[in-house]
mmCIF file of C-alpha atoms in Angstrom:
data_model
loop_
_atom_site.group_PDB
_atom_site.id
_atom_site.type_symbol
_atom_site.label_atom_id
_atom_site.label_comp_id
_atom_site.label_asym_id
_atom_site.label_seq_id
_atom_site.Cartn_x
_atom_site.Cartn_y
_atom_site.Cartn_z
ATOM 1 C CA MET O 211 0.003 -0.001 0.003
ATOM 2 C CA LEU O 212 0.987 3.632 -0.449
ATOM 3 C CA LEU O 213 -0.594 6.575 1.350
ATOM 4 C CA TYR O 214 -0.669 10.004 -0.261
ATOM 5 C CA ASP O 215 -0.480 12.280 2.743
ATOM 6 C CA ALA O 216 -0.305 15.887 3.841
ATOM 7 C CA PRO O 217 0.356 15.407 7.553
ATOM 8 C CA ARG O 218 -0.543 18.917 8.681
ATOM 9 C CA ALA O 219 -3.909 18.926 6.927
ATOM 10 C CA PRO O 220 -6.898 17.834 9.049
ATOM 11 C CA ASN O 221 -8.230 14.929 6.977
ATOM 12 C CA PRO O 222 -4.842 13.227 6.558
ATOM 13 C CA ARG O 223 -4.293 13.910 10.254
ATOM 14 C CA ARG O 224 -7.317 11.816 11.089
ATOM 15 C CA VAL O 225 -5.919 8.917 9.090
ATOM 16 C CA GLY O 226 -2.503 9.323 10.709
ATOM 17 C CA ILE O 227 -3.949 9.107 14.207
ATOM 18 C CA PHE O 228 -6.070 6.122 13.225
ATOM 19 C CA LEU O 229 -3.068 4.262 11.808
ATOM 20 C CA ALA O 230 -1.073 5.015 14.945
ATOM 21 C CA GLU O 231 -3.881 3.695 17.172
ATOM 22 C CA LYS O 232 -3.891 0.502 15.119
ATOM 23 C CA GLY O 233 -0.118 0.159 15.114
ATOM 24 C CA VAL O 234 -0.161 0.061 11.320
ATOM 25 C CA THR O 235 2.674 1.544 9.267
ATOM 26 C CA VAL O 236 2.072 2.384 5.617
ATOM 27 C CA PRO O 237 4.593 3.815 3.130
ATOM 28 C CA VAL O 238 3.868 7.499 2.613
ATOM 29 C CA ARG O 239 4.264 9.971 -0.219
ATOM 30 C CA ASN O 240 3.778 13.548 0.962
ATOM 31 C CA VAL O 241 1.742 16.014 -1.090
ATOM 32 C CA ASP O 242 2.590 19.710 -0.604
ATOM 33 C CA LEU O 243 -0.820 21.378 -0.650
ATOM 34 C CA MET O 244 0.522 24.906 -0.376
ATOM 35 C CA ALA O 245 2.668 24.289 -3.444
ATOM 36 C CA LEU O 246 -0.493 22.976 -5.155
ATOM 37 C CA ASP O 247 1.030 19.564 -5.765
ATOM 38 C CA HIS O 248 -2.485 18.099 -5.565
ATOM 39 C CA MET O 249 -3.524 20.126 -8.601
ATOM 40 C CA GLU O 250 -0.884 18.542 -10.859
ATOM 41 C CA SER O 251 -1.997 16.043 -13.451
ATOM 42 C CA ASP O 252 0.095 13.267 -11.891
ATOM 43 C CA PHE O 253 -1.875 13.497 -8.649
ATOM 44 C CA ALA O 254 -5.178 13.913 -10.492
ATOM 45 C CA ARG O 255 -4.647 10.379 -11.787
ATOM 46 C CA ILE O 256 -4.577 9.247 -8.175
ATOM 47 C CA ASN O 257 -7.612 11.258 -7.091
ATOM 48 C CA PRO O 258 -9.535 13.217 -9.751
ATOM 49 C CA LEU O 259 -11.048 15.312 -6.941
ATOM 50 C CA ARG O 260 -7.477 16.430 -6.094
ATOM 51 C CA ALA O 261 -7.784 15.855 -2.360
ATOM 52 C CA VAL O 262 -5.751 13.992 0.235
ATOM 53 C CA PRO O 263 -5.515 11.458 1.743
ATOM 54 C CA ALA O 264 -5.544 8.716 -0.901
ATOM 55 C CA LEU O 265 -4.561 5.102 -0.281
ATOM 56 C CA VAL O 266 -3.255 2.978 -3.154
ATOM 57 C CA LEU O 267 -4.035 -0.663 -2.339
ATOM 58 C CA ASP O 268 -1.791 -3.577 -3.193
ATOM 59 C CA ASP O 269 -3.950 -4.484 -6.198
ATOM 60 C CA GLY O 270 -3.673 -0.921 -7.557
ATOM 61 C CA SER O 271 -7.154 0.154 -6.483
ATOM 62 C CA ILE O 272 -7.284 3.653 -5.003
ATOM 63 C CA LEU O 273 -9.305 4.463 -1.912
ATOM 64 C CA THR O 274 -10.005 8.073 -1.003
ATOM 65 C CA GLU O 275 -11.976 9.825 1.782
ATOM 66 C CA SER O 276 -10.457 9.654 5.244
ATOM 67 C CA VAL O 277 -13.197 7.667 7.001
ATOM 68 C CA ALA O 278 -13.338 5.146 4.134
ATOM 69 C CA ILE O 279 -9.594 4.620 4.446
ATOM 70 C CA CYS O 280 -9.978 4.159 8.203
ATOM 71 C CA ARG O 281 -12.732 1.598 7.649
ATOM 72 C CA TYR O 282 -10.451 -0.384 5.346
ATOM 73 C CA ILE O 283 -7.657 -0.324 7.947
ATOM 74 C CA GLU O 284 -10.195 -1.467 10.563
ATOM 75 C CA TRP O 285 -10.982 -4.468 8.370
ATOM 76 C CA LEU O 286 -7.296 -5.268 7.989
ATOM 77 C CA ARG O 287 -6.509 -4.792 11.685
ATOM 78 C CA PRO O 288 -9.695 -5.241 13.763
ATOM 79 C CA GLU O 289 -8.008 -4.632 17.126
ATOM 80 C CA PRO O 290 -8.403 -2.303 18.821
ATOM 81 C CA PRO O 291 -11.878 -1.687 17.379
ATOM 82 C CA LEU O 292 -12.302 2.001 16.564
ATOM 83 C CA PHE O 293 -15.692 1.628 14.864
ATOM 84 C CA GLY O 294 -17.365 -0.469 17.571
ATOM 85 C CA ARG O 295 -17.362 -4.166 18.465
ATOM 86 C CA ASP O 296 -20.843 -5.216 17.340
ATOM 87 C CA GLY O 297 -23.723 -3.906 15.293
ATOM 88 C CA ARG O 298 -25.166 -1.805 18.079
ATOM 89 C CA GLU O 299 -21.863 -0.189 19.003
ATOM 90 C CA GLN O 300 -21.050 0.391 15.344
ATOM 91 C CA ALA O 301 -24.349 2.183 14.823
ATOM 92 C CA PHE O 302 -23.714 4.556 17.737
ATOM 93 C CA VAL O 303 -20.106 5.170 16.687
ATOM 94 C CA GLU O 304 -21.337 5.970 13.184
ATOM 95 C CA MET O 305 -23.910 8.380 14.608
ATOM 96 C CA TRP O 306 -21.327 10.213 16.706
ATOM 97 C CA GLN O 307 -18.711 10.194 13.956
ATOM 98 C CA ARG O 308 -21.208 11.907 11.616
ATOM 99 C CA ARG O 309 -22.297 14.322 14.319
ATOM 100 C CA MET O 310 -18.713 15.336 14.988
ATOM 101 C CA GLU O 311 -17.912 15.591 11.301
ATOM 102 C CA PHE O 312 -20.910 17.698 10.317
ATOM 103 C CA ALA O 313 -21.449 19.742 13.476
ATOM 104 C CA LEU O 314 -17.843 20.401 14.536
ATOM 105 C CA PHE O 315 -15.164 19.284 12.067
ATOM 106 C CA LEU O 316 -16.644 20.868 8.938
ATOM 107 C CA PRO O 317 -17.513 24.242 10.516
ATOM 108 C CA VAL O 318 -13.989 24.541 11.937
ATOM 109 C CA ALA O 319 -12.466 23.553 8.589
ATOM 110 C CA PHE O 320 -14.666 26.027 6.702
ATOM 111 C CA ALA O 321 -13.814 28.814 9.131
ATOM 112 C CA PHE O 322 -10.139 28.063 8.597
ATOM 113 C CA ARG O 323 -10.303 27.823 4.820
ATOM 114 C CA HIS O 324 -12.435 30.923 4.388
ATOM 115 C CA GLY O 325 -10.997 32.990 7.249
ATOM 116 C CA HIS O 326 -7.240 32.473 7.251
ATOM 117 C CA PRO O 327 -5.288 34.621 4.773
ATOM 118 C CA ARG O 328 -2.858 31.853 3.830
ATOM 119 C CA MET O 329 -5.726 29.639 2.769
ATOM 120 C CA GLY O 330 -6.482 32.025 -0.080
ATOM 121 C CA VAL O 331 -4.110 29.888 -2.149
ATOM 122 C CA LEU O 332 -6.427 26.910 -1.776
ATOM 123 C CA GLU O 333 -9.867 28.458 -1.306
ATOM 124 C CA LYS O 334 -10.818 30.728 -4.193
ATOM 125 C CA PRO O 335 -12.798 32.798 -3.556
ATOM 126 C CA GLN O 336 -12.789 33.105 0.222
ATOM 127 C CA PHE O 337 -15.945 34.269 1.974
ATOM 128 C CA PRO O 338 -15.105 35.857 5.345
ATOM 129 C CA GLU O 339 -18.781 36.178 6.290
ATOM 130 C CA PHE O 340 -19.202 32.439 5.771
ATOM 131 C CA ALA O 341 -16.183 31.839 8.003
ATOM 132 C CA GLU O 342 -17.726 33.932 10.757
ATOM 133 C CA ALA O 343 -20.981 32.023 10.579
ATOM 134 C CA GLN O 344 -19.087 28.723 10.886
ATOM 135 C CA ARG O 345 -17.353 29.902 14.071
ATOM 136 C CA GLY O 346 -20.727 30.203 15.769
ATOM 137 C CA ARG O 347 -21.758 26.744 14.580
ATOM 138 C CA ALA O 348 -18.515 25.253 15.905
ATOM 139 C CA ALA O 349 -18.947 26.897 19.303
ATOM 140 C CA ALA O 350 -22.489 25.485 19.551
ATOM 141 C CA ALA O 351 -21.168 22.006 18.746
ATOM 142 C CA MET O 352 -18.517 22.338 21.461
ATOM 143 C CA ARG O 353 -21.164 23.210 24.018
ATOM 144 C CA PHE O 354 -23.271 20.280 22.912
ATOM 145 C CA LEU O 355 -20.324 17.886 23.216
ATOM 146 C CA ASP O 356 -19.402 19.258 26.645
ATOM 147 C CA GLY O 357 -22.889 18.373 27.874
ATOM 148 C CA GLU O 358 -22.705 14.893 26.391
ATOM 149 C CA LEU O 359 -19.370 14.214 28.070
ATOM 150 C CA ALA O 360 -20.949 14.579 31.516
ATOM 151 C CA ASP O 361 -21.625 10.852 31.767
ATOM 152 C CA ARG O 362 -19.003 9.159 29.603
ATOM 153 C CA ALA O 363 -15.270 9.213 28.971
ATOM 154 C CA PHE O 364 -15.318 9.496 25.182
ATOM 155 C CA VAL O 365 -17.518 10.885 22.439
ATOM 156 C CA ALA O 366 -19.395 7.672 21.590
ATOM 157 C CA GLY O 367 -19.150 5.908 24.929
ATOM 158 C CA GLU O 368 -16.511 4.458 27.215
ATOM 159 C CA ALA O 369 -14.090 3.496 24.432
ATOM 160 C CA PHE O 370 -11.938 5.682 22.175
ATOM 161 C CA THR O 371 -13.222 5.623 18.579
ATOM 162 C CA ILE O 372 -13.053 7.349 15.203
ATOM 163 C CA ALA O 373 -15.558 9.907 16.586
ATOM 164 C CA ASP O 374 -12.935 11.057 19.107
ATOM 165 C CA ILE O 375 -10.332 11.363 16.368
ATOM 166 C CA THR O 376 -12.614 13.566 14.254
ATOM 167 C CA ALA O 377 -13.550 15.794 17.183
ATOM 168 C CA PHE O 378 -9.979 16.096 18.442
ATOM 169 C CA VAL O 379 -8.568 17.059 15.057
ATOM 170 C CA ALA O 380 -11.276 19.694 14.765
ATOM 171 C CA LEU O 381 -10.306 21.189 18.105
ATOM 172 C CA GLU O 382 -6.644 21.169 17.091
ATOM 173 C CA LEU O 383 -7.583 23.421 14.191
ATOM 174 C CA THR O 384 -9.563 25.942 16.207
ATOM 175 C CA ARG O 385 -6.622 28.246 16.866
ATOM 176 C CA LEU O 386 -5.800 28.639 13.180
ATOM 177 C CA ALA O 387 -9.512 28.994 12.437
ATOM 178 C CA ARG O 388 -9.675 31.777 15.034
ATOM 179 C CA ILE O 389 -12.323 30.010 17.063
ATOM 180 C CA GLU O 390 -12.252 30.342 20.818
ATOM 181 C CA VAL O 391 -12.883 27.206 22.804
ATOM 182 C CA PRO O 392 -15.109 28.468 25.673
ATOM 183 C CA PRO O 393 -13.107 28.072 28.881
ATOM 184 C CA GLU O 394 -16.173 27.097 30.905
ATOM 185 C CA LEU O 395 -16.471 23.826 28.972
ATOM 186 C CA THR O 396 -14.543 21.852 31.578
ATOM 187 C CA ARG O 397 -15.717 18.409 30.478
ATOM 188 C CA LEU O 398 -14.579 19.146 26.941
ATOM 189 C CA ALA O 399 -11.224 20.295 28.321
ATOM 190 C CA ARG O 400 -10.891 17.076 30.366
ATOM 191 C CA TRP O 401 -11.657 14.940 27.322
ATOM 192 C CA ARG O 402 -9.306 16.967 25.101
ATOM 193 C CA ALA O 403 -6.443 16.563 27.568
ATOM 194 C CA ALA O 404 -7.036 12.805 27.801
ATOM 195 C CA VAL O 405 -7.036 12.381 24.035
ATOM 196 C CA GLY O 406 -4.060 14.708 23.676
ATOM 197 C CA ALA O 407 -2.042 12.463 25.982
ATOM 198 C CA ARG O 408 -2.468 9.432 23.729
ATOM 199 C CA PRO O 409 0.733 8.452 21.882
ATOM 200 C CA SER O 410 -1.154 8.320 18.592
ATOM 201 C CA VAL O 411 -1.670 12.081 18.470
ATOM 202 C CA ALA O 412 2.061 12.702 18.596
ATOM 203 C CA VAL O 413 2.480 11.247 15.066
#
């Protein structure tokens, strides 16, 4: 396998943490997004949508989309399970993964891409008003998550899952997106510190 990666970008970051949690090492080819490497025709043959990450499988098939790549790795290396152990757990992990992606991860990413001057290279045109609206959505999602963490250790339950990875990577991006994490959200802060102490996030 070969992973096309951009380790500082949020979606590849999710895959990197997932791989580290699984103890899986994959050969990597880095793509410089700021140099627009992903817009070159060579990379377009890997992913016509010109986005990272992309995983080239041993048979030459190409898998894109970060959660799809993580699901494939889960199939290859079931332990530890990061999508749930049985059908019921998997359904709840899927629910929370989608909630974190749509309610938190995407608003933070949009605020970053439309609000940070350096992202003008990648996001044309930028819409600062849209970025501002996304900051409010992200803050609302953080408050929601803080309330949910009152009775459990992790986003989807008592076990660390893909939902935690998505939420944590979103919070890592808040500073660059110019989104304040409300200091009164103490349960969110506790969870963030616990996830931040995991060896996988140091990759």
